[in-house]
Amino acid sequence: MAQLFRPGANTLVRAALACVVLAPLLLFLLGMTIVRSGYVTGEGRFVDQPVPFSHQHHAGDVGIDCRYCHTGVESQANAVIPPTHTCMTCHSQLWTNAQMLAPVRESMASGKPLAWNRVNRLPAYVYFDHHVHVQNGVPCAACHGDVRRMPLTRQTASLTMGWCLACHRSPEDRIVAPAREFEGDPYHGRTANDRAFAHAVMAHIVASGRKLTDCTVCHR
Amino acid sequence: MSGVQMRHVRKQSPRWVLPSVTSLDHVTEAVAAPMMDRPAGPRYWIAFATMAALTLAGALGIAFSLAYGPGLWGNNSAVVWGFPIANYVWWIGIGNAGTLISSLLLLTRQKWRASINRAAEAMTLFAVSMAGIFPILHLGRQVYFYWLFPYPQAMGVWPQWRSALVWDFWSILSYLLFSILFFYVGLIPDVAALRDRPGKRGWRRFYGVLAMGWQGTPRQWRAQRRLHSIMAVIAVPLVCSVHSIVGLDFAASLMPGWTESIFPPYFVVGAFFSGFAVVVLIMLVIRWSMNLEGLIVPAHFDVMAKVILASAIVMGSSYGAEWFSAWWGGERGDIRLVVYEFTGDYWWLYLLMLAMNVLAPQLFWVAKLRTNAWALVGVSVGVLVGMWLERILIILNTLSTGYEPSFWRTYAPTIVDFIILGGTLAAFVLLFLILARLIPVVSMYEVRDLLADERQA
Amino acid sequence: MTAVAIATFDSEGAWLRARTRAIAAGHRVVGEWLPYASKAIGSGEGRGGILPWALTGGAIGGFGLFALECWTAIVSYPFNSGGRALLSWPAFIPAPVEFAALTAGIGGIVAMFVQARLTRLTHPAFDWEEVAEASRSSFVLALGCTAGDDANAAVALLANAGATHSRVIGL
Amino acid sequence: MSIELDRRAILRLIATGAAASVAGCSPPRQHIYPAVNRPDDAQPGTLTRYATAIPLAGYARGVTGLVVDSRPIKLEGLAAHPASLGATDLFNEIAILDLYDPQRLRTPMFGDRPGTWDGAARAISSRVAARHGEGMVLLTGRVTSPTLLARIAALKESYPDLRHVRWEAVDDDAPIAAARHAFGRPLTQRPRLADADVILTLGADPLGPGPDQIANGRHWATRRRRDPMARLYAIEPSMTNTGAMADRRLSASPADLARACHGLAAALTGDRQAPDLPAPLAVLIRQAARDLAAARGRALVLAGDGQPAEVHAFVAWANSRLDAPVDWIAPVDPDSTPHRESIATLAADMRAGRVDTLIVIGANPVYAAPPALGFAEAMKRVPLIVAAVTMPDETSARAHWQLPLSHPLESWHDCRAPDGTASIAQPLIRPLYDSRSAIELVDLVGDAAADLDGYARVQQSWANLGADGWQEAVAGAIVPNTASRPAVVATAPLVLPPIDTTFGPAIEVRVSPTLYDGRFSTNAWAQECPEPLTKEVWGSSARMHPADMATIGIGDGDIVRIAQGHGTVVVPARAVRGQAKGVVTLFTGYGRRDTGAVADKIGANAWMLAGGGPAHVSKAGEHAPVLTTQHVFALDGELAKLYPVLRPDEAMAPAKAQPTLIPPNPPNQDAPPQWAMAIDTDICIGCNACVVACQAENNVPVIGPDEIATGRVMHWLRVDRYDVAETGAGFQPVPCMQCEKAPCEPVCPVEASVHTAEGLNAQVYNRCIGTRFCQANCPYKVRRFNFLDYSHSSVWGEAGDSSVKAQRNPEVTVRGRGVMEKCTYCVQRIAAAEHDADAQHRPVGAVQTACAAACPTEAITFGRLDEDGAIRRARANKRHYALLGELGTRPRTTYLARRVNPGNEA
């Protein structure tokens, strides 16, 4: 009887068997990488804005304090995007007819709000509270990066649950002394002061019996 | 089939292959010819079309359920589980029997398994596949079923290993894949035979690939036989544990009527029970449709009927044990439940269930009925209905009368529930119809072995 | 070796008879093909076991999964689930047991493929149609011969032993 | 202050609110809209509280509005207000949904064409301007608003012949008439329940629905808590919430009730012949008389508003004889013409063509007026009818002009509480639609060109307060010392009601505890809220005594036809406990038409039978029972342990420790704060305030009758109703027990159900995959599953629910389909409290769950297990028990047992 298969068949079938085992494994690894990539998480993503607002210019060069616009950050959950009115406090004097500020003036005139595009986006079922973080020494930069160096605002963290947990599991080395929360790069050169405050906060958390990895800390 | 009452055989030392089968080649031809040479007749295609249509209907039912949610079913706020879970338990039960039969009989050197084990194992594969649909389908958010699998999520959370549902996940997965391997190991020599048998080249190449270059040298036979028995040794505890775990879905709770240590064993017996019923039906159909009277003989049915009878008795006593332990334990909740079983909203279903599972099989005390086709069909179907009722009643009776009377609710299934159940039944048959055209439904090499033995004796 | 004498037998008995005679007559058995696992070939236990492979596979799967359970439940993200202990080992057992069975099976089948020399879809033996007979109905016996007359003797021997068919294949 | 925020902003916020979060599903909107010019006190996302008041049947009840992003999302009680005392009732809780109800009338309608306010105004003035308002009638509900009264007076100046008719379907004619007879002037009785040791109710339901329910409940509970335990007798035709809580209760037909009065009179005076009473009634009267007499000065007799004037007159006599804790005040409603009389005259005038222009503001006579008046027919004779409504109704459907009336939360107004205390009510939101308040409307009628400014009107009628006084009054929603002074009254003469022995069943029409007189029929929360005693939802059946049903050969749920005078209704009948033989009881509020998808074609209109007179009940065929959410009420055998009932000084048997294999809590489990709840079933009056409060706070969807019919429910908190003793009933609110050894947690395969360090049994909606194993394994069955996409499907028909989404609490995830949800002790409130505490580096303060905040009797208390307070006190109480404690689940929600104090027979 003649051979049913060509000699190559043996190798072929062995290769095939190998694939049966390896292919799913590879696909799995590929998936794991993709979901963690910026492509999915949006880490490092720039977002166009109706007005090309530069944190570098306002917060960095001019040196306006974060809290001047984000008025809620120390007192409530929502850090607050400033109303058009806030922009106009300066821009009614400065650059009063700069083309790039036209939308701001238009909004002030028409009373129609500016539609800023969200940069740091959390799912709707995640409840983040700004003031409890800031008041306990978690600097803006921990999540938002050094906005003083951002001509256009960029998402600097992956904002995945795993990323949040990393900090909630060991906050102490993310906490800085009260004064430094609003610095651009507070983690650069941590002082004994920082460590002392971090220690105090940790002590409070432990004493309060709160568990920062409880689901209800973020989800309701 | 030729004559409802099969020609009865002498009790002592039954012959498992009729004298009509003379040579080894005869065995191969008897099994392979109808499959490879003869085109499928109109009867086949009619059956195929009907089953395909019903399967499609079931698929639609599932599609709608996925689109609109579990709200399409009869489940309510108290009876949160309904058909899907019952179907799952029922199918997995049927699925258990196949591998159990084949492996248990292999270990106990039951020669007669030769002609039924292939079909039994195939039944396992298909039944478990059907069962596998339901745990996913019954979820509220089916798209996230994979959260039961422990992979490094970006969320940083893992499955909750204490949940019986996670155990389920692993047992179905393991059992399905294991059964496929077991099935394949037993299949290799036969596909090799089909490869070497004159026929269309394309098909022969197909079988050639499946055979993986099997030649039948003593070395290969030794390896194959050794692995087969090792897998059989693993299969027996695996099968039992799989259905024990299904039992634990209920037993590992604190609802009256569920928290019963008897559940695991009693689920296993139930599985064996319903599985054998299906095997009987399948063997009857194969024997009749593929004219395998020579290889599947009355003695086979006689033995299987005895097994069904035995398990019916065990089932009966398990029910008895349930009632007794309720009374003996004195737990008010359990007593109330037993009373509810007989007097509550589902009393007639419960009595029907007892009739089917315990009384009907008693017919097999009569020797003649054990080989009477209609009796076999009737009892087997009865047992299947009875076992399905048992599964659904386990859910309904407990969930309809929980600890809080203010939240007692009765359950009524919807048309969608029935469509989906029917769909899986049809799909099961459909798969078998396809299988019958693809691979030998009787293990040829084992029957050769058996034949050789009997001829020497 | 220059030739092979090959013959088919329709029964286990005939094949065994021929086999013993051939060996007695000093012939070398170069190949045998059987339609089913005859008891005569023995179980061959001890020679390259499959069991060790299966056991290893099972151990890896079972203990591996159990370890994963413990790590996730105690180290990676401990939860208070109904006040149960973090290391609820009894509840951690079922899944690994099931999984171990699967991996054992996989280990076994790999071993079998190796030992049975499978995945050889093309093989010289397939050139002899007698081999094709084997997988369906016949016992096939091939003896290695050195010279022509030797081959003829072998064929004769096989024929006398009750071969349904026998011939010489020159190499 | 008012919130100045343009209407577009509101709708925009509604849109973003709509986008607010669906568990695990669609991503949030990508845009952020900061306001252009934001008032300082309105930081986005912060929750602000404003005091205001909303009227029920004209009477004010103070509320605190919780406002987020300029949207009121929830109403809570107002501690300082005498009719709220910090708590709410069902009607206050559901009011917020009416505000956002998509069925609301949005623009003026002329016939079925959209019109303008201008058009309407001109239509009116063109008719009446010339004729000094001759033939012009202004029909309103009860008016206690000083401003509105002033505007109407002003209107009368420009139209001297204008007639103002005020009419409430639920009237107080009988008690007023009785007071007239007893004291020669109209007076209203104000019982002081807190001071009453013995109370006898004659068909009265002080703890039932009505403007006084909250206050009555609170005062009654105050006394109930005090030792020695008070005693409550109830004689009533059908069971009421009060009757359910009674220590001794008897059901009596009107005739028997009259006899009871005679019997009581005889027993109290001792100098007259007692009539022959049915044995049990005689015993009860004898005992009640003894206790009442013994408790002179602290004994009280109450008659239901539905009772005839004679019974009220008798009660007045009894109370003055017993020197009962009762205040008599001048009616808060200045107009004391009997309601029935005024509506009857109006109907007569209309029929006689004496009415030329009819302006209806917030009254619905076509639906609720006695059928004998043929009001709808009479309307045909009126050339111009203008009806102002928030929700279209039967009357407005027959009017020429329909005008959208502002919701109380949208407009400046004022009104008086039942005790006379005046409230100035500020709006919490700008009108969502082109609507006007009653005050503005009256001005409009007077002068089509008037510039409508409710704010100015209200302010000018309270000018005497001065700037600061005004500020204070508005901020607190109370005008100080405006409560009516109690009148000094003479001893009332003895009046005995005639014993009516006409043959045939008596019809009792009762105010619905969920829909009131029908003004809340269109409210989906109200429709889906179970009636306290039968647990009926989306409908109501005629309650009958089983014997009566047997005689006409019908069973539970069979349809009966009830004919009386001009009215006929066809409803399913239901045999209920504590129903008097020969009495058929119906609830108002059903059988609506022309109102919208929610209320139309549900049940039958009981007002059709309000006329009185002989009735006839007959079988009308098919079987169509009304849906209920609870089917079993009797607790026989071992089930009795679910709702233990104790004697006054009895204590619960100590629970024996259960052996368990489950290890003790990990140490961090006992660190503060540890939250817990205690519920006192002895003072729970089953008012359902908690049920709807929870629904409003936690975005619990309405699922509609079809879903309920398949046995599904969504209310996180259910109030179980169980039979107590022979004739009473008891209520047991069942939220999640937050078990320390929760059975639901270990069965969840994905850790969606886990325990927090603070003792909460958390449910993580976005992690839930919907296996439902948790609910299957929950002994208390307190988990709720989204079988369909409830939060995105609407029961409002084609109206859709986009506006309703604006009510949703942004702090709570909106659950999508296939997700299990449940009570988590309002974890969003706990989180808010803790975050503020941590941010300000101070210990966590008190937290109130929505249900606890709502409870009128303070039966639900929430607090911390780790520090002294209400919870520890409750757990130390001898009546304390854990529901199904023997299962070893160690619930955090525990109960105090119900008591009955039947006393010994005289």
mmCIF file of C-alpha atoms in Angstrom, chain B residues 65-82 84 138-142 144-145 147-148 153 155 157-166 248-250 252-255 258 331-333 336 399 402-410 414, chain D residues 23-25 628-632 634-635 637-639 642 707 710-713 718 720 722 732 734 743 745-751 765-773 775-781 783-789 817-820 883-884 887 889:
data_model
loop_
_atom_site.group_PDB
_atom_site.id
_atom_site.type_symbol
_atom_site.label_atom_id
_atom_site.label_comp_id
_atom_site.label_asym_id
_atom_site.label_seq_id
_atom_site.Cartn_x
_atom_site.Cartn_y
_atom_site.Cartn_z
ATOM 1 C CA SER B 65 -31.895 35.365 27.168
ATOM 2 C CA LEU B 66 -28.507 36.907 26.553
ATOM 3 C CA ALA B 67 -30.079 39.984 25.019
ATOM 4 C CA TYR B 68 -32.788 40.677 27.609
ATOM 5 C CA GLY B 69 -31.543 38.899 30.703
ATOM 6 C CA PRO B 70 -32.675 36.166 33.077
ATOM 7 C CA GLY B 71 -35.957 38.032 33.384
ATOM 8 C CA LEU B 72 -37.222 35.979 30.463
ATOM 9 C CA TRP B 73 -37.240 32.896 32.682
ATOM 10 C CA GLY B 74 -39.580 31.979 35.512
ATOM 11 C CA ASN B 75 -37.042 32.695 38.238
ATOM 12 C CA ASN B 76 -38.260 35.111 40.903
ATOM 13 C CA SER B 77 -36.804 36.958 43.864
ATOM 14 C CA ALA B 78 -37.075 33.960 46.186
ATOM 15 C CA VAL B 79 -36.650 31.096 43.718
ATOM 16 C CA VAL B 80 -33.604 32.694 42.136
ATOM 17 C CA TRP B 81 -32.515 29.421 40.616
ATOM 18 C CA GLY B 82 -34.733 27.565 38.176
ATOM 19 C CA PRO B 84 -30.818 26.417 34.089
ATOM 20 C CA HIS B 138 -27.710 31.259 34.114
ATOM 21 C CA LEU B 139 -25.423 34.137 35.114
ATOM 22 C CA GLY B 140 -26.782 37.653 35.227
ATOM 23 C CA ARG B 141 -23.774 39.026 33.357
ATOM 24 C CA GLN B 142 -22.620 36.127 31.207
ATOM 25 C CA TYR B 144 -17.886 38.108 32.783
ATOM 26 C CA PHE B 145 -17.995 34.344 33.410
ATOM 27 C CA TRP B 147 -13.814 36.035 36.258
ATOM 28 C CA LEU B 148 -14.090 32.545 37.735
ATOM 29 C CA GLN B 153 -6.408 40.759 36.226
ATOM 30 C CA MET B 155 -8.090 44.698 38.837
ATOM 31 C CA VAL B 157 -8.679 40.403 42.336
ATOM 32 C CA TRP B 158 -8.975 36.626 42.179
ATOM 33 C CA PRO B 159 -11.776 34.065 42.344
ATOM 34 C CA GLN B 160 -13.283 33.317 45.745
ATOM 35 C CA TRP B 161 -12.153 29.734 46.236
ATOM 36 C CA ARG B 162 -14.646 28.932 48.981
ATOM 37 C CA SER B 163 -17.535 29.065 46.552
ATOM 38 C CA ALA B 164 -18.913 25.766 45.332
ATOM 39 C CA LEU B 165 -19.437 27.456 41.977
ATOM 40 C CA VAL B 166 -15.691 27.822 41.573
ATOM 41 C CA LEU B 248 -22.080 20.420 47.256
ATOM 42 C CA ASP B 249 -23.541 23.367 45.347
ATOM 43 C CA PHE B 250 -26.545 22.659 47.504
ATOM 44 C CA ALA B 252 -22.551 23.622 51.222
ATOM 45 C CA SER B 253 -25.360 26.049 52.091
ATOM 46 C CA LEU B 254 -27.579 26.508 55.127
ATOM 47 C CA MET B 255 -30.979 26.231 53.499
ATOM 48 C CA TRP B 258 -29.963 21.454 51.028
ATOM 49 C CA GLU B 331 -34.750 20.337 62.764
ATOM 50 C CA ARG B 332 -38.092 22.102 62.303
ATOM 51 C CA GLY B 333 -37.088 23.620 59.005
ATOM 52 C CA ARG B 336 -41.502 21.519 57.350
ATOM 53 C CA LEU B 399 -36.299 28.071 47.741
ATOM 54 C CA GLY B 402 -37.242 29.422 53.090
ATOM 55 C CA TYR B 403 -36.904 30.541 56.679
ATOM 56 C CA GLU B 404 -39.010 33.679 56.116
ATOM 57 C CA PRO B 405 -42.698 32.918 55.421
ATOM 58 C CA SER B 406 -43.147 36.509 54.327
ATOM 59 C CA PHE B 407 -40.992 35.726 51.316
ATOM 60 C CA TRP B 408 -42.423 32.379 50.280
ATOM 61 C CA ARG B 409 -43.015 32.341 46.570
ATOM 62 C CA THR B 410 -44.002 29.687 44.059
ATOM 63 C CA THR B 414 -41.810 30.379 31.046
ATOM 64 C CA ALA D 23 -22.646 49.204 37.325
ATOM 65 C CA GLY D 24 -19.877 47.792 35.251
ATOM 66 C CA CYS D 25 -21.316 49.108 32.018
ATOM 67 C CA THR D 628 -49.392 41.086 46.820
ATOM 68 C CA THR D 629 -45.754 40.977 47.899
ATOM 69 C CA GLN D 630 -46.430 38.761 50.909
ATOM 70 C CA HIS D 631 -48.707 35.735 50.805
ATOM 71 C CA VAL D 632 -48.349 34.173 54.252
ATOM 72 C CA ALA D 634 -49.843 33.495 60.035
ATOM 73 C CA LEU D 635 -46.861 32.252 62.028
ATOM 74 C CA GLY D 637 -45.654 26.331 65.082
ATOM 75 C CA GLU D 638 -41.955 27.024 65.260
ATOM 76 C CA LEU D 639 -42.297 29.961 62.866
ATOM 77 C CA LEU D 642 -39.664 34.948 63.851
ATOM 78 C CA GLU D 707 -42.596 41.845 37.250
ATOM 79 C CA THR D 710 -43.825 36.854 38.464
ATOM 80 C CA GLY D 711 -42.802 37.078 42.106
ATOM 81 C CA ARG D 712 -40.049 39.658 41.765
ATOM 82 C CA VAL D 713 -39.514 42.674 44.004
ATOM 83 C CA ARG D 718 -39.414 45.095 53.218
ATOM 84 C CA ASP D 720 -43.140 41.940 57.015
ATOM 85 C CA TYR D 722 -47.508 38.985 60.784
ATOM 86 C CA GLN D 732 -41.199 43.769 61.147
ATOM 87 C CA VAL D 734 -36.382 43.555 57.324
ATOM 88 C CA PRO D 743 -23.890 32.932 54.490
ATOM 89 C CA GLU D 745 -20.278 35.715 51.226
ATOM 90 C CA PRO D 746 -18.461 32.383 51.011
ATOM 91 C CA VAL D 747 -20.743 31.237 48.192
ATOM 92 C CA CYS D 748 -19.911 34.159 45.918
ATOM 93 C CA PRO D 749 -17.372 32.957 43.340
ATOM 94 C CA VAL D 750 -16.025 36.420 42.530
ATOM 95 C CA GLU D 751 -15.885 38.275 45.871
ATOM 96 C CA TYR D 765 -22.127 45.789 42.012
ATOM 97 C CA ASN D 766 -19.441 46.175 39.390
ATOM 98 C CA ARG D 767 -17.870 42.869 40.416
ATOM 99 C CA CYS D 768 -21.141 40.912 40.570
ATOM 100 C CA ILE D 769 -21.725 38.451 37.737
ATOM 101 C CA GLY D 770 -25.168 37.440 38.951
ATOM 102 C CA THR D 771 -24.892 33.814 40.033
ATOM 103 C CA ARG D 772 -27.643 34.531 42.606
ATOM 104 C CA PHE D 773 -26.069 31.944 44.912
ATOM 105 C CA GLN D 775 -29.747 35.161 47.573
ATOM 106 C CA ALA D 776 -30.335 31.414 47.365
ATOM 107 C CA ASN D 777 -28.267 30.994 50.518
ATOM 108 C CA CYS D 778 -29.596 34.036 52.390
ATOM 109 C CA PRO D 779 -31.914 32.899 55.190
ATOM 110 C CA TYR D 780 -33.496 36.359 55.339
ATOM 111 C CA LYS D 781 -33.947 36.674 51.568
ATOM 112 C CA ARG D 783 -31.041 40.428 48.340
ATOM 113 C CA ARG D 784 -32.588 41.764 45.146
ATOM 114 C CA PHE D 785 -31.663 40.753 41.620
ATOM 115 C CA ASN D 786 -31.980 42.824 38.447
ATOM 116 C CA PHE D 787 -33.627 40.156 36.330
ATOM 117 C CA LEU D 788 -34.127 42.740 33.581
ATOM 118 C CA ASP D 789 -32.605 46.134 32.930
ATOM 119 C CA ARG D 817 -29.115 44.185 34.414
ATOM 120 C CA GLY D 818 -27.947 40.896 35.911
ATOM 121 C CA VAL D 819 -26.534 42.414 39.087
ATOM 122 C CA MET D 820 -27.486 41.494 42.644
ATOM 123 C CA LEU D 883 -33.786 37.173 63.780
ATOM 124 C CA LEU D 884 -33.037 33.471 63.157
ATOM 125 C CA LEU D 887 -28.466 29.843 62.484
ATOM 126 C CA THR D 889 -25.187 34.172 61.290
#
